[in-house]
Short mmCIF file of C-alpha atoms in Angstrom, two decimals:
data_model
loop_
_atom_site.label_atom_id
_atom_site.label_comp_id
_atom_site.label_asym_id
_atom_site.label_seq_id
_atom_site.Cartn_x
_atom_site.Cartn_y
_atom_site.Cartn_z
CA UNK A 240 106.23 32.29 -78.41
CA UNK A 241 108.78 30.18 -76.68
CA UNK A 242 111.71 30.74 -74.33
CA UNK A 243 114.12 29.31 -71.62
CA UNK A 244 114.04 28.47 -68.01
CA UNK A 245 117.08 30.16 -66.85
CA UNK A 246 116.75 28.73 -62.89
CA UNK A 247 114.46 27.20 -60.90
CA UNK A 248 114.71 28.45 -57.35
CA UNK A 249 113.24 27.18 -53.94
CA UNK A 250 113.00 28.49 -50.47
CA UNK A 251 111.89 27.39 -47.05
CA UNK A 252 109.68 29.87 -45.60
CA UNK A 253 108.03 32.91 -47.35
CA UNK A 254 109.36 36.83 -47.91
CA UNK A 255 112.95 35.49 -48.12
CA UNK A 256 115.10 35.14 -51.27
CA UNK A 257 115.02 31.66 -53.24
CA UNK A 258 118.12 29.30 -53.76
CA UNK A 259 118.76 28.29 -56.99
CA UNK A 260 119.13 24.13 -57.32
CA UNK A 261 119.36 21.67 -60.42
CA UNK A 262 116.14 20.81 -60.82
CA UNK A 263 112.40 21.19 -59.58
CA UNK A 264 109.47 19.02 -59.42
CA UNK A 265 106.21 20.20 -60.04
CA UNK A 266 103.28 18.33 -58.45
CA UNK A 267 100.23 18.54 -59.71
CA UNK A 268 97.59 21.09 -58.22
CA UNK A 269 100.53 21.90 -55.25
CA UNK A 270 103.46 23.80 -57.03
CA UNK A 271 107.16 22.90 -56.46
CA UNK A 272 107.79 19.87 -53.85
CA UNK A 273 109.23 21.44 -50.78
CA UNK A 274 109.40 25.06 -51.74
CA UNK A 275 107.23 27.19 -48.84
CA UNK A 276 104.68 28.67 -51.51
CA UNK A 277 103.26 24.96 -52.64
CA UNK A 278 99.71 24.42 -51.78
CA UNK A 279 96.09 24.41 -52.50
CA UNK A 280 96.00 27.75 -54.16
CA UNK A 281 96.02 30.31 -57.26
CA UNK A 282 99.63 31.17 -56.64
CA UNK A 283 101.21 27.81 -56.64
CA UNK A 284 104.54 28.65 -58.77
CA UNK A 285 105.56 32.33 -59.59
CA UNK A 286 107.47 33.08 -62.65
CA UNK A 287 110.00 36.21 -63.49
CA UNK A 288 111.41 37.26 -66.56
CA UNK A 289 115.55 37.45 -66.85
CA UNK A 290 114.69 40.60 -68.58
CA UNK A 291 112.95 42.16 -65.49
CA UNK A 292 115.62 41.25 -63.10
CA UNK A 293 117.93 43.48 -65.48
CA UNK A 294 115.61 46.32 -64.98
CA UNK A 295 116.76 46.41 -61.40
CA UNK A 296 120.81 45.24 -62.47
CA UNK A 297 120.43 48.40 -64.55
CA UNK A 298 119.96 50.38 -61.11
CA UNK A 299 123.01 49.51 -59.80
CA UNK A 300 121.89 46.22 -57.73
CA UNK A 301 123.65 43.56 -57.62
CA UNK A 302 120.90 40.94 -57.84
CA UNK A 303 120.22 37.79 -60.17
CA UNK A 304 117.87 34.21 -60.11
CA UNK A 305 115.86 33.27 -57.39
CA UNK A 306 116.57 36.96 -55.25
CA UNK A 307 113.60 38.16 -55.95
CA UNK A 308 111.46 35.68 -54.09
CA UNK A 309 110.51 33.51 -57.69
CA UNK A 310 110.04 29.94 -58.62
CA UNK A 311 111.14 29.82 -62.33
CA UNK A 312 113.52 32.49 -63.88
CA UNK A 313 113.00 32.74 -68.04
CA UNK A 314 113.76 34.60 -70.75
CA UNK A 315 112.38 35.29 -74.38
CA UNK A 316 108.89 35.26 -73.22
CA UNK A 317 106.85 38.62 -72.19
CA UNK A 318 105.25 37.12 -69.23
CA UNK A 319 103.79 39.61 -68.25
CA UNK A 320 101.57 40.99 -70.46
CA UNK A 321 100.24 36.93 -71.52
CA UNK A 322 97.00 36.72 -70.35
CA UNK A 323 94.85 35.32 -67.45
CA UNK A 324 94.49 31.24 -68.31
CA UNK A 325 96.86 31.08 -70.99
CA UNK A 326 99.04 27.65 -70.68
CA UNK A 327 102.75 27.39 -70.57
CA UNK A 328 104.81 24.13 -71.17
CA UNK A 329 107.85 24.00 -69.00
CA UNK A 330 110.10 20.63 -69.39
CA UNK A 331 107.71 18.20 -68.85
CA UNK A 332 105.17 20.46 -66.78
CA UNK A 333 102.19 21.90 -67.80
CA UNK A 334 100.85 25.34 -65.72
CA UNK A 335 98.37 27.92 -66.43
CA UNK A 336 98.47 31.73 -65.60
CA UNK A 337 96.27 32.63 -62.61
CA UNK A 338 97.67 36.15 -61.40
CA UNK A 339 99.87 39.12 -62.57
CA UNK A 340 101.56 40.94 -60.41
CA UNK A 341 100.83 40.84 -57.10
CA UNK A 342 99.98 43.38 -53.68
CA UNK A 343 102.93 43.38 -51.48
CA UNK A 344 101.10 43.88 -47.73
CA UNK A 345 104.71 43.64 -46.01
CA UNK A 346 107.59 45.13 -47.18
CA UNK A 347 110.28 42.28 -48.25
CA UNK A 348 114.32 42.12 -48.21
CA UNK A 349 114.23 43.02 -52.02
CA UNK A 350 112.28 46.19 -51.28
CA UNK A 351 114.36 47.26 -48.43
CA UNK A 352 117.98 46.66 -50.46
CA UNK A 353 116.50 48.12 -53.67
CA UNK A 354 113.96 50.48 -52.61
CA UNK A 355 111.65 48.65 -55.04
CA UNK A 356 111.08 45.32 -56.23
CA UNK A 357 109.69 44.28 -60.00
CA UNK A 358 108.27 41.09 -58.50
CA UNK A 359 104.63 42.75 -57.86
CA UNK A 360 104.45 44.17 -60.87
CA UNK A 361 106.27 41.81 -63.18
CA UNK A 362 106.16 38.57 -61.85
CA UNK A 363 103.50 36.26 -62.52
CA UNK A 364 101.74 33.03 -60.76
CA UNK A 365 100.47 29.66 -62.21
CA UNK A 366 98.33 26.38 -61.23
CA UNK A 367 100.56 23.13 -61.92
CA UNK A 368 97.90 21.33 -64.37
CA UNK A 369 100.54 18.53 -65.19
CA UNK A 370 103.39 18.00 -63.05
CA UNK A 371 106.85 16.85 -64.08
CA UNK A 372 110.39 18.19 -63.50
CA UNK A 373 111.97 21.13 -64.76
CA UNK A 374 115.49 21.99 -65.18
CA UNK A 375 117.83 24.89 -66.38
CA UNK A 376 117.67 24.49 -70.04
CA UNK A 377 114.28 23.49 -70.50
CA UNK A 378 111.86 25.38 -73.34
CA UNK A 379 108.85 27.70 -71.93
CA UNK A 380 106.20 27.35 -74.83
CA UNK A 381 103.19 29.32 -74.36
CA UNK A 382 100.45 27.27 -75.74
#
């Protein structure tokens, strides 16, 4: 299965939309360099599919990359449903699946503009194994 990085988005601090920029490094066993959910963790870069994100377009929202809160916007690959510890190749990067979905505890800005948000449900989270940059343009192979 393979398919595209669309954006790669950073932020600050946590619970606020993500910025798309150029490019991304990944470092290994962190996550993206200067993006606030980097660190020694399961959740170190989170991943949403284009085709989610027009799921919530098709409500009437006026959203797009990086708004709901991920790292790495793709399409052509069914993130969701790959499984716990499969292996994606992003640009030079190499990550592995650690979560699905996720609990929301606090209500973010998505939630409160949308009424719901597909990030908890369709957004996924990876370990950087092998770090690297990755850009717009860039093939997502799942290994």
């Amino acid at each position: 299965m393979k398919g595209k990085v669309l954006a790669v988005n950073v932020s600050v601090n946590k619970g606020e939309r993500k910025t798309p920029v150029a490019e991304v490094t990944l470092r290994e066993e962190h996550g993206i360099v200067g993006d606030a959910h980097a660190g020694d963790w399961h959740r170190q870069v989170s991943l949403l599919a284009m085709e989610s994100i027009e799921k919530m377009k098709a409500l009437g929202l006026q959203v797009g990359e990086g708004d709901f809160a991920e790292n790495i916007t793709t399409e052509g690959v069914d993130l969701v449903h790959l499984p716990l510890g499969t292996r994606l190749t992003l640009g030079e990067t190499l990550l592995e699946v650690t979560q699905i979905g996720k609990e929301c505890h606090t209500r973010c800005a998505i939630y409160y503009q949308a009424g719901d948000c597909v990030m908890p449900k369709e957004g996924i989270f990876a370990r950087v194994i092998t770090g690297g940059v990755v850009r717009p343009g860039d093939d997502v192979v799942v290994q």
